[in-house]
Short mmCIF file of C-alpha atoms in Angstrom, two decimals:
data_model
loop_
_atom_site.label_atom_id
_atom_site.label_comp_id
_atom_site.label_asym_id
_atom_site.label_seq_id
_atom_site.Cartn_x
_atom_site.Cartn_y
_atom_site.Cartn_z
CA MET A 1 57.69 -4.07 62.33
CA ILE A 2 59.25 -5.60 65.46
CA LEU A 3 60.95 -2.31 66.22
CA GLY A 4 57.62 -0.49 65.83
CA ALA A 5 55.84 -2.90 68.16
CA ALA A 6 58.66 -2.66 70.73
CA LEU A 7 58.48 1.12 70.54
CA ALA A 8 54.71 1.15 71.08
CA ILE A 9 55.09 -0.96 74.23
CA LEU A 10 58.03 1.08 75.47
CA LEU A 11 56.12 4.34 75.05
CA VAL A 12 53.46 3.11 77.44
CA VAL A 13 56.08 1.91 79.94
CA TYR A 14 57.90 5.23 79.54
CA ALA A 15 54.77 7.27 80.28
CA VAL A 16 54.05 5.23 83.41
CA ALA A 17 57.68 5.47 84.55
CA VAL A 18 57.85 9.26 84.12
CA ILE A 19 54.50 9.89 85.81
CA ASN A 20 55.50 7.72 88.77
CA ALA A 21 59.10 8.97 89.02
CA PRO A 22 59.81 10.75 92.30
CA ILE A 23 59.77 14.55 92.37
CA ASP A 24 63.12 16.19 93.01
CA ARG A 25 63.31 18.01 96.34
CA ILE A 26 65.28 20.95 94.95
CA GLN A 27 64.01 21.54 91.41
CA GLY A 28 60.51 20.19 91.83
CA VAL A 29 58.54 18.53 89.06
CA ILE A 30 60.41 20.37 86.28
CA GLN A 31 63.35 18.06 87.00
CA LYS A 32 61.41 15.38 85.09
CA ILE A 33 62.70 16.98 81.89
CA LEU A 34 65.66 14.72 82.79
CA TYR A 35 63.70 11.87 81.21
CA VAL A 36 63.60 13.55 77.80
CA HIS A 37 66.53 15.96 77.47
CA PRO A 38 69.59 13.68 77.96
CA PRO A 39 68.06 10.82 75.90
CA LEU A 40 67.60 13.29 73.03
CA ALA A 41 71.26 14.23 73.38
CA TYR A 42 72.35 10.59 73.19
CA GLY A 43 70.13 10.16 70.11
CA ALA A 44 71.84 13.13 68.47
CA TYR A 45 75.29 11.70 69.20
CA LEU A 46 74.21 8.32 67.87
CA GLY A 47 72.91 9.87 64.66
CA PHE A 48 76.17 11.67 64.00
CA ILE A 49 78.20 8.55 64.81
CA VAL A 50 76.09 6.59 62.31
CA THR A 51 76.82 9.31 59.74
CA ALA A 52 80.56 9.02 60.37
CA PHE A 53 80.69 5.21 60.18
CA ALA A 54 78.36 4.99 57.20
CA GLY A 55 80.37 7.70 55.45
CA ALA A 56 83.57 5.77 56.15
CA THR A 57 81.93 2.64 54.72
CA TYR A 58 80.99 4.59 51.61
CA LEU A 59 84.58 5.81 51.18
CA TRP A 60 85.90 2.27 51.67
CA LYS A 61 83.41 0.24 49.63
CA GLY A 62 81.58 2.79 47.48
CA SER A 63 78.24 1.50 48.76
CA GLU A 64 75.41 3.87 47.86
CA ASN A 65 73.26 2.35 50.58
CA ALA A 66 75.94 3.30 53.12
CA ASP A 67 75.94 6.83 51.73
CA ARG A 68 72.17 6.98 52.15
CA LEU A 69 72.51 5.70 55.73
CA ALA A 70 74.98 8.50 56.42
CA LEU A 71 72.46 11.08 55.20
CA SER A 72 69.66 9.44 57.21
CA GLY A 73 71.77 9.41 60.37
CA ALA A 74 72.53 13.11 60.01
CA GLU A 75 68.89 14.05 59.49
CA VAL A 76 67.51 12.03 62.39
CA GLY A 77 70.48 13.08 64.54
CA LEU A 78 69.84 16.74 63.74
CA LEU A 79 66.17 16.34 64.68
CA PHE A 80 67.18 14.89 68.06
CA CYS A 81 69.81 17.61 68.46
CA THR A 82 67.24 20.32 67.72
CA LEU A 83 64.81 18.90 70.27
CA MET A 84 67.62 18.66 72.81
CA MET A 85 68.38 22.34 72.19
CA ILE A 86 64.73 23.23 72.72
CA THR A 87 64.15 21.18 75.88
CA GLY A 88 67.44 22.32 77.44
CA PRO A 89 66.63 26.05 77.42
CA ILE A 90 63.09 25.30 78.56
CA TRP A 91 64.57 23.48 81.56
CA ALA A 92 67.07 26.30 82.15
CA ARG A 93 64.39 28.98 81.99
CA GLY A 94 62.16 27.11 84.41
CA THR A 95 64.98 26.35 86.84
CA TRP A 96 67.38 29.31 86.65
CA GLY A 97 65.24 31.93 84.90
CA GLN A 98 67.59 32.07 81.92
CA TRP A 99 66.94 30.61 78.47
CA TRP A 100 70.57 30.59 77.30
CA SER A 101 74.13 31.34 78.27
CA TRP A 102 77.33 31.08 76.25
CA ASP A 103 78.71 28.42 78.55
CA PRO A 104 81.00 25.68 77.17
CA ARG A 105 78.42 22.91 76.84
CA LEU A 106 75.70 25.05 75.26
CA THR A 107 78.15 26.70 72.88
CA ALA A 108 79.68 23.36 71.85
CA THR A 109 76.21 21.92 71.26
CA LEU A 110 75.21 24.88 69.11
CA LEU A 111 78.38 24.34 67.09
CA LEU A 112 77.54 20.64 66.70
CA TRP A 113 74.05 21.58 65.49
CA LEU A 114 75.43 24.05 62.95
CA ILE A 115 77.94 21.50 61.66
CA TYR A 116 75.25 18.94 60.92
CA LEU A 117 72.89 21.54 59.51
CA ALA A 118 75.69 22.40 57.11
CA TYR A 119 76.09 18.69 56.29
CA LEU A 120 72.42 18.46 55.29
CA LEU A 121 72.66 21.67 53.26
CA LEU A 122 75.69 20.22 51.48
CA ARG A 123 73.70 17.08 50.64
CA ALA A 124 70.65 19.05 49.55
CA PHE A 125 72.39 21.61 47.35
CA GLY A 126 75.50 19.77 46.26
CA GLU A 127 75.48 18.29 42.78
CA PRO A 128 74.17 14.71 43.11
CA GLY A 129 76.85 12.12 42.56
CA PRO A 130 79.97 10.52 44.01
CA ARG A 131 81.90 13.78 44.42
CA THR A 132 79.38 15.30 46.82
CA ALA A 133 78.96 11.95 48.57
CA ARG A 134 82.72 11.68 49.15
CA LEU A 135 82.95 15.25 50.39
CA ALA A 136 79.99 14.68 52.72
CA ALA A 137 81.53 11.44 53.99
CA VAL A 138 84.77 13.18 54.95
CA TYR A 139 82.84 16.07 56.45
CA GLY A 140 80.69 13.68 58.50
CA ILE A 141 83.75 11.85 59.84
CA VAL A 142 85.48 15.08 60.84
CA GLY A 143 82.26 16.49 62.33
CA ALA A 144 81.92 13.48 64.61
CA LEU A 145 85.18 14.47 66.30
CA LEU A 146 83.20 17.21 68.03
CA ILE A 147 81.07 14.63 69.85
CA PRO A 148 83.58 13.66 72.58
CA ILE A 149 84.59 17.31 72.87
CA ASN A 150 80.94 18.23 73.38
CA TYR A 151 80.46 15.47 75.96
CA TYR A 152 83.61 16.24 78.01
CA VAL A 153 83.73 20.02 77.56
CA ILE A 154 82.36 20.66 81.06
CA ASP A 155 85.21 18.59 82.55
CA LEU A 156 87.70 20.36 80.29
CA PHE A 157 86.56 23.67 81.78
CA GLY A 158 86.95 22.34 85.31
CA GLY A 159 83.22 22.06 85.89
CA ARG A 160 82.75 25.82 85.41
CA SER A 161 79.52 25.67 83.44
CA MET A 162 75.89 26.65 83.90
CA HIS A 163 74.98 23.27 82.41
CA PRO A 164 75.01 20.45 85.00
CA GLU A 165 77.96 18.06 84.90
CA ASN A 166 77.64 14.71 83.13
CA LEU A 167 75.74 12.11 85.09
CA LYS A 168 77.91 9.74 87.10
CA ARG A 169 77.14 6.78 89.36
CA GLY A 170 75.13 8.12 92.29
CA SER A 171 74.15 11.36 90.52
CA LEU A 172 70.48 10.48 90.41
CA GLY A 173 68.23 10.46 93.43
CA ALA A 174 66.45 7.44 94.84
CA GLY A 175 63.91 6.01 92.43
CA MET A 176 65.18 8.01 89.44
CA VAL A 177 67.54 5.48 87.89
CA ALA A 178 64.86 3.10 86.58
CA PRO A 179 62.79 5.78 84.81
CA PHE A 180 66.01 7.25 83.40
CA VAL A 181 67.00 3.85 81.98
CA VAL A 182 63.49 3.38 80.54
CA ALA A 183 63.64 6.86 79.01
CA ASN A 184 66.95 6.18 77.33
CA LEU A 185 65.76 2.80 76.08
CA THR A 186 62.53 4.27 74.69
CA LEU A 187 64.10 7.20 72.91
CA GLY A 188 66.94 4.98 71.75
CA VAL A 189 64.49 2.60 70.11
CA ALA A 190 62.59 5.60 68.71
CA PHE A 191 65.83 6.82 67.18
CA LEU A 192 66.56 3.41 65.61
CA TYR A 193 62.99 3.14 64.32
CA LEU A 194 63.06 6.58 62.71
CA LEU A 195 66.54 5.93 61.32
CA ALA A 196 65.37 2.67 59.74
CA GLN A 197 62.32 4.38 58.25
CA ARG A 198 64.41 7.27 56.93
CA TRP A 199 66.99 4.94 55.42
CA GLN A 200 64.30 2.90 53.68
CA LEU A 201 62.85 6.11 52.26
CA GLU A 202 66.27 7.14 50.98
CA ILE A 203 66.77 3.77 49.30
CA LEU A 204 63.34 4.10 47.65
CA ARG A 205 64.34 7.54 46.37
CA LEU A 206 67.57 6.08 44.99
CA GLU A 207 65.65 3.34 43.16
CA ALA A 208 63.14 5.85 41.80
CA ALA A 209 65.98 8.03 40.52
CA ARG A 210 67.62 5.02 38.83
CA GLU A 211 64.34 4.06 37.15
CA GLN A 212 63.87 7.60 35.94
CA ALA A 213 67.40 7.68 34.56
CA LEU A 214 66.76 4.36 32.80
CA GLU A 215 63.56 5.66 31.24
CA GLY A 216 65.42 8.78 30.17
CA ASP A 217 68.07 6.68 28.42
CA GLN A 218 65.46 4.56 26.64
CA THR A 219 63.63 7.60 25.26
CA MET B 5 51.60 20.44 86.47
CA ASN B 6 54.50 22.61 85.37
CA GLY B 7 54.10 24.40 82.01
CA TYR B 8 57.77 24.06 81.14
CA LEU B 9 57.60 20.31 81.71
CA VAL B 10 54.49 19.94 79.56
CA ALA B 11 56.04 22.09 76.83
CA SER B 12 59.20 19.95 76.74
CA TYR B 13 57.35 16.68 76.36
CA ALA B 14 54.79 18.13 73.96
CA VAL B 15 57.41 19.62 71.63
CA THR B 16 59.45 16.41 71.70
CA PHE B 17 56.72 13.91 71.01
CA LEU B 18 54.72 16.05 68.60
CA SER B 19 57.90 16.65 66.59
CA LEU B 20 58.95 13.01 66.57
CA GLY B 21 55.41 11.94 65.73
CA GLY B 22 55.13 14.52 62.97
CA TYR B 23 58.44 13.39 61.48
CA TRP B 24 57.29 9.78 61.56
CA ILE B 25 54.07 10.70 59.73
CA TYR B 26 56.11 12.60 57.13
CA LEU B 27 58.32 9.53 56.54
CA ILE B 28 55.32 7.23 56.13
CA ARG B 29 53.62 9.59 53.68
CA GLU B 30 56.81 9.98 51.62
CA ARG B 31 57.27 6.20 51.45
CA ARG B 32 53.67 5.71 50.36
CA ARG B 33 54.09 8.36 47.69
CA LEU B 34 57.07 6.48 46.25
CA THR B 35 55.38 3.09 46.42
CA PRO B 36 51.78 3.66 45.31
CA GLY B 37 51.12 -0.03 44.83
CA CYS B 38 52.45 -1.05 48.25
CA ASN B 39 50.25 -3.01 50.68
CA ARG B 40 49.42 -0.42 53.32
CA LYS B 41 49.23 -3.04 56.08
CA SER B 42 52.86 -3.96 55.60
CA GLY B 43 54.01 -0.40 54.78
#
């Protein structure tokens, strides 16, 4: 409830911030995709990190709620990752006339996307129960190892990448830092809100399944 | 206004909004007796 109210306020602030953000001298107004594309990437990373930690908690304590949080993190993370992979090529097409290239960052991100798509397919089609949950937990932990590789891959390739380098202090032009911070805060809260909603749904599904199993035993 | 810019924001927020609506509808389906104001 509080998260929802905070998000509603932030969305208004976000819209005002983006509209009033200065226009880049080189790229023009299309550069304002900056206020949606990187925040989506951070949301994707966060989702997959949640999956890894929740999966580890499940392996350690056997908590079904933790297992459900792992699944929720992967789904919301994959949504953010998908949107990042849509907005990125749109930005590339508008700026450089090219939707895609097999450069290190784009290729690593596609790999990350495929890994978490596979995680969700495993959860959807694996036999329900602790065996699949354990396998998914290990898979989610290993998959998260790709996150720092994805983030630093441009540096690993000596900056030879179509994708711009990671933002550093001073990277952004005058007047762009505040809207960028607001954008990250807004989409970060949106991520947490959707994650919480998804997790609650998963817990409801778990309870419904338990009730059904109980009714099945009684009949 | 740049079409690519509009497309990026539209896809993002329509998708996130659509996902949110899906989650609310699924929760309501699983809790038919729930108070909709607090749902």
